[in-house]
Structures are given as C-alpha cells and as structure tokens.
Amino acid sequence: MRAFSCKWYKLMLDRQISGSNLCPVSLRKWCGLLETLSHALNSCSSAKEVWISTLHEDTSESLLGVFWSLDKESFDLFYICLWSIWSERNKAVHGSHVGSIEAQVVSIDSFLREFLTFLRSQQVKVREDSAKNLSWTAPEPGYVKLNVDASVVPGSPFIGIGFVLWDHLGHVLAAGAQYL
C-alpha cells in the first residue's frame, strides 16, 4: 500500500488541480499560492495546521518523509487526514461551507475512532469464524507433515520453539521443543 501511495503521490505532484490555479481554501486563510497536489495536501497553511493538530508533525519539508516515519498506529490517521484535507478543499472549490480547522480535527478524530472500532469488530468476527473451521488433517500417503510453533513472553530474553513430525496415519514420527 505504501508503494502505491508513493507512486500515486509522485504521479500527481505535477498536475494542476483547480481551474483558477490558485489555492481555493481562501475562506480560511488566503495564501495566494499556485495550487498543486503538493500544495493542497502539504504546504497550504490550512493543510499544515491539520497535520500539526493531528499527527503533531511539520510537513514543510516532505509529506512523504512524515509518511515513511509513521508507526503502525498513525498510518490510518495519516490517510484520514489526507482524505479530510482533500474533502475540505473540494468544498471550497465547489462553493460549500468550509469549517474551521478545529472542527476538521474533531471530525478526523471522530472518524478515526469509528474506523478503529469497526476494524476491531471485524477482527473478532474473523478470528471466531477461523477458529471454528480449524482442524488438523494428516498428510497424503507417502508424505509427512511438519507442524511448528513458537512462543515469546514479552520482557523475557527467551523464546520457545517446538515441532511435531507426522506420518499419513497421524502417528508422531518425531517431536521436540527448545528454549532459545
């Protein structure tokens, strides 16, 4: 997904976005700069305020630099911010009311919480369904099956590994476990 995002961002950087070629988010702050995708999502004063208010990042140097430095938890927030900045820009272009930065940040936070709640509910459903359908099957005649597992205790310097080797009748041929 990151590779796609980078290619898309690079492809779109040189495209002009609005017919007037000037930043349409003038209802908030007039910057008077030529609008490009980079300006709309990164260097516009309104976009900068959103980035600083949500990710607490200054995107002046590079939006991609911020993107690559994100931890897993901030990744969804990054995309929701992009979507929100673009949506507010479209409102301005099409003559709709553009809200305050504060209202936009509240909306981003609310959307992120709803999105994460939805994702968690879907993960639970997938895990429950997967657990019901799991059953071990022996290998075909002439083959063996190797099952392996590992365990890590947070804060411990050790890990445990184990294996079981099975024949086609389901008999154990070999098994072992080791702390590393």
Short mmCIF file of C-alpha atoms in Angstrom, two decimals:
data_model
loop_
_atom_site.label_atom_id
_atom_site.label_comp_id
_atom_site.label_asym_id
_atom_site.label_seq_id
_atom_site.Cartn_x
_atom_site.Cartn_y
_atom_site.Cartn_z
CA MET A 1 0.00 0.00 0.00
CA ARG A 2 2.86 2.39 0.76
CA ALA A 3 4.42 1.73 -2.66
CA PHE A 4 1.10 2.54 -4.34
CA SER A 5 0.76 5.71 -2.28
CA CYS A 6 4.24 6.89 -3.20
CA LYS A 7 3.72 6.24 -6.92
CA TRP A 8 0.34 7.99 -6.82
CA TYR A 9 1.77 10.95 -4.95
CA LYS A 10 4.71 11.29 -7.37
CA LEU A 11 2.44 10.99 -10.41
CA MET A 12 0.07 13.66 -9.11
CA LEU A 13 2.66 16.17 -7.89
CA ASP A 14 2.97 17.97 -11.25
CA ARG A 15 -0.76 18.14 -12.04
CA GLN A 16 -2.66 21.36 -11.65
CA ILE A 17 -5.78 20.84 -9.58
CA SER A 18 -8.20 23.74 -9.84
CA GLY A 19 -9.25 25.77 -12.86
CA SER A 20 -8.06 29.04 -11.36
CA ASN A 21 -4.67 27.57 -10.36
CA LEU A 22 -4.90 29.39 -7.03
CA CYS A 23 -5.48 27.80 -3.66
CA PRO A 24 -9.28 27.57 -3.16
CA VAL A 25 -9.15 27.29 0.62
CA SER A 26 -9.15 31.07 0.79
CA LEU A 27 -12.18 31.04 3.08
CA ARG A 28 -9.84 30.07 5.92
CA LYS A 29 -6.59 31.78 5.04
CA TRP A 30 -5.57 33.36 1.79
CA CYS A 31 -2.18 32.05 0.79
CA GLY A 32 -2.35 33.18 -2.85
CA LEU A 33 -0.10 30.36 -4.00
CA LEU A 34 -0.37 28.27 -7.12
CA GLU A 35 -2.24 25.10 -6.31
CA THR A 36 -0.64 21.74 -6.97
CA LEU A 37 -1.37 18.46 -5.28
CA SER A 38 1.66 19.01 -3.07
CA HIS A 39 0.33 22.43 -2.07
CA ALA A 40 -3.22 21.19 -1.44
CA LEU A 41 -2.18 18.28 0.79
CA ASN A 42 1.01 19.61 2.32
CA SER A 43 2.16 23.19 2.01
CA CYS A 44 -1.16 25.07 2.16
CA SER A 45 -1.43 26.83 5.52
CA SER A 46 -4.74 25.05 6.20
CA ALA A 47 -3.22 21.63 5.47
CA LYS A 48 -0.21 22.39 7.67
CA GLU A 49 -2.49 23.26 10.58
CA VAL A 50 -4.33 19.95 10.19
CA TRP A 51 -1.07 17.97 10.15
CA ILE A 52 0.28 19.75 13.21
CA SER A 53 -3.04 19.40 15.08
CA THR A 54 -3.43 15.67 14.35
CA LEU A 55 -0.06 13.97 13.85
CA HIS A 56 1.88 16.79 15.55
CA GLU A 57 4.16 16.79 12.51
CA ASP A 58 5.51 19.69 10.49
CA THR A 59 5.19 18.65 6.86
CA SER A 60 7.09 21.64 5.47
CA GLU A 61 9.99 19.55 4.25
CA SER A 62 8.21 16.48 2.93
CA LEU A 63 4.86 14.83 3.36
CA LEU A 64 6.47 11.58 2.21
CA GLY A 65 9.10 11.98 4.92
CA VAL A 66 6.33 12.06 7.50
CA PHE A 67 4.64 9.11 5.79
CA TRP A 68 7.75 6.92 6.00
CA SER A 69 8.35 7.80 9.65
CA LEU A 70 4.88 6.76 10.84
CA ASP A 71 4.33 3.94 13.27
CA LYS A 72 1.55 1.43 12.61
CA GLU A 73 -0.97 3.25 14.82
CA SER A 74 -0.53 6.55 12.96
CA PHE A 75 -0.90 5.06 9.48
CA ASP A 76 -4.73 5.14 9.48
CA LEU A 77 -4.71 8.67 10.89
CA PHE A 78 -2.41 9.79 8.07
CA TYR A 79 -4.85 8.61 5.39
CA ILE A 80 -7.89 10.01 7.18
CA CYS A 81 -6.11 13.39 7.35
CA LEU A 82 -5.34 13.24 3.61
CA TRP A 83 -8.97 12.43 2.88
CA SER A 84 -10.23 15.21 5.16
CA ILE A 85 -7.86 17.85 3.73
CA TRP A 86 -8.92 16.88 0.21
CA SER A 87 -12.62 16.93 1.15
CA GLU A 88 -12.34 20.43 2.65
CA ARG A 89 -10.50 21.57 -0.47
CA ASN A 90 -13.31 20.20 -2.64
CA LYS A 91 -15.90 22.01 -0.52
CA ALA A 92 -14.07 25.28 -1.14
CA VAL A 93 -13.74 24.60 -4.89
CA HIS A 94 -17.45 23.85 -5.22
CA GLY A 95 -18.63 26.77 -3.09
CA SER A 96 -19.70 24.82 0.01
CA HIS A 97 -19.09 25.98 3.57
CA VAL A 98 -15.57 25.24 4.81
CA GLY A 99 -15.45 24.73 8.56
CA SER A 100 -12.73 25.71 10.99
CA ILE A 101 -9.53 23.75 11.48
CA GLU A 102 -10.74 22.86 14.97
CA ALA A 103 -13.97 21.38 13.59
CA GLN A 104 -12.00 19.47 10.97
CA VAL A 105 -9.67 18.00 13.61
CA VAL A 106 -12.66 16.92 15.75
CA SER A 107 -14.18 15.28 12.66
CA ILE A 108 -10.91 13.47 11.87
CA ASP A 109 -10.66 12.19 15.45
CA SER A 110 -14.27 11.00 15.43
CA PHE A 111 -13.88 9.25 12.08
CA LEU A 112 -10.66 7.56 13.24
CA ARG A 113 -12.34 6.24 16.41
CA GLU A 114 -15.30 4.90 14.41
CA PHE A 115 -12.96 3.32 11.86
CA LEU A 116 -10.81 1.61 14.50
CA THR A 117 -13.90 0.35 16.34
CA PHE A 118 -15.17 -1.12 13.09
CA LEU A 119 -11.81 -2.78 12.37
CA ARG A 120 -11.68 -4.32 15.85
CA SER A 121 -15.20 -5.72 15.48
CA GLN A 122 -14.27 -7.28 12.14
CA GLN A 123 -11.08 -8.84 13.52
CA VAL A 124 -13.02 -10.53 16.31
CA LYS A 125 -15.51 -11.97 13.81
CA VAL A 126 -12.74 -13.28 11.57
CA ARG A 127 -10.92 -14.91 14.48
CA GLU A 128 -14.10 -16.56 15.79
CA ASP A 129 -15.02 -17.90 12.34
CA SER A 130 -11.47 -19.11 11.68
CA ALA A 131 -11.24 -20.95 14.99
CA LYS A 132 -14.45 -22.88 14.30
CA ASN A 133 -13.18 -24.17 10.95
CA LEU A 134 -9.71 -25.26 12.05
CA SER A 135 -8.95 -28.97 12.18
CA TRP A 136 -5.74 -30.89 11.69
CA THR A 137 -5.53 -33.27 8.75
CA ALA A 138 -2.94 -35.95 8.15
CA PRO A 139 -0.71 -35.70 5.08
CA GLU A 140 -1.31 -37.82 1.99
CA PRO A 141 0.28 -41.31 1.91
CA GLY A 142 4.00 -41.09 1.12
CA TYR A 143 4.29 -37.63 2.73
CA VAL A 144 4.98 -36.33 6.22
CA LYS A 145 3.65 -33.18 7.85
CA LEU A 146 5.71 -30.86 9.99
CA ASN A 147 3.89 -28.60 12.46
CA VAL A 148 5.93 -25.89 14.17
CA ASP A 149 5.16 -23.23 16.74
CA ALA A 150 6.99 -20.58 18.70
CA SER A 151 6.26 -18.63 21.86
CA VAL A 152 7.58 -15.31 23.08
CA VAL A 153 7.00 -13.90 26.55
CA PRO A 154 7.17 -10.08 26.48
CA GLY A 155 10.05 -8.85 28.60
CA SER A 156 11.78 -12.24 28.60
CA PRO A 157 15.03 -12.78 26.70
CA PHE A 158 13.95 -16.30 25.70
CA ILE A 159 11.71 -17.80 23.06
CA GLY A 160 10.38 -21.31 22.87
CA ILE A 161 10.11 -23.34 19.68
CA GLY A 162 8.61 -26.73 19.07
CA PHE A 163 7.85 -29.18 16.28
CA VAL A 164 5.92 -32.37 15.58
CA LEU A 165 6.51 -34.58 12.53
CA TRP A 166 3.53 -36.75 11.49
CA ASP A 167 3.03 -39.60 9.02
CA HIS A 168 -0.01 -40.15 6.79
CA LEU A 169 -1.75 -42.22 9.50
CA GLY A 170 -1.45 -39.40 12.04
CA HIS A 171 1.31 -41.10 14.04
CA VAL A 172 4.05 -38.95 15.56
CA LEU A 173 7.41 -39.69 13.94
CA ALA A 174 9.39 -37.10 15.89
CA ALA A 175 8.78 -34.19 18.22
CA GLY A 176 10.88 -31.67 20.04
CA ALA A 177 10.96 -28.38 21.88
CA GLN A 178 13.70 -25.96 22.83
CA TYR A 179 14.20 -22.65 24.62
CA LEU A 180 16.42 -20.24 22.74
#
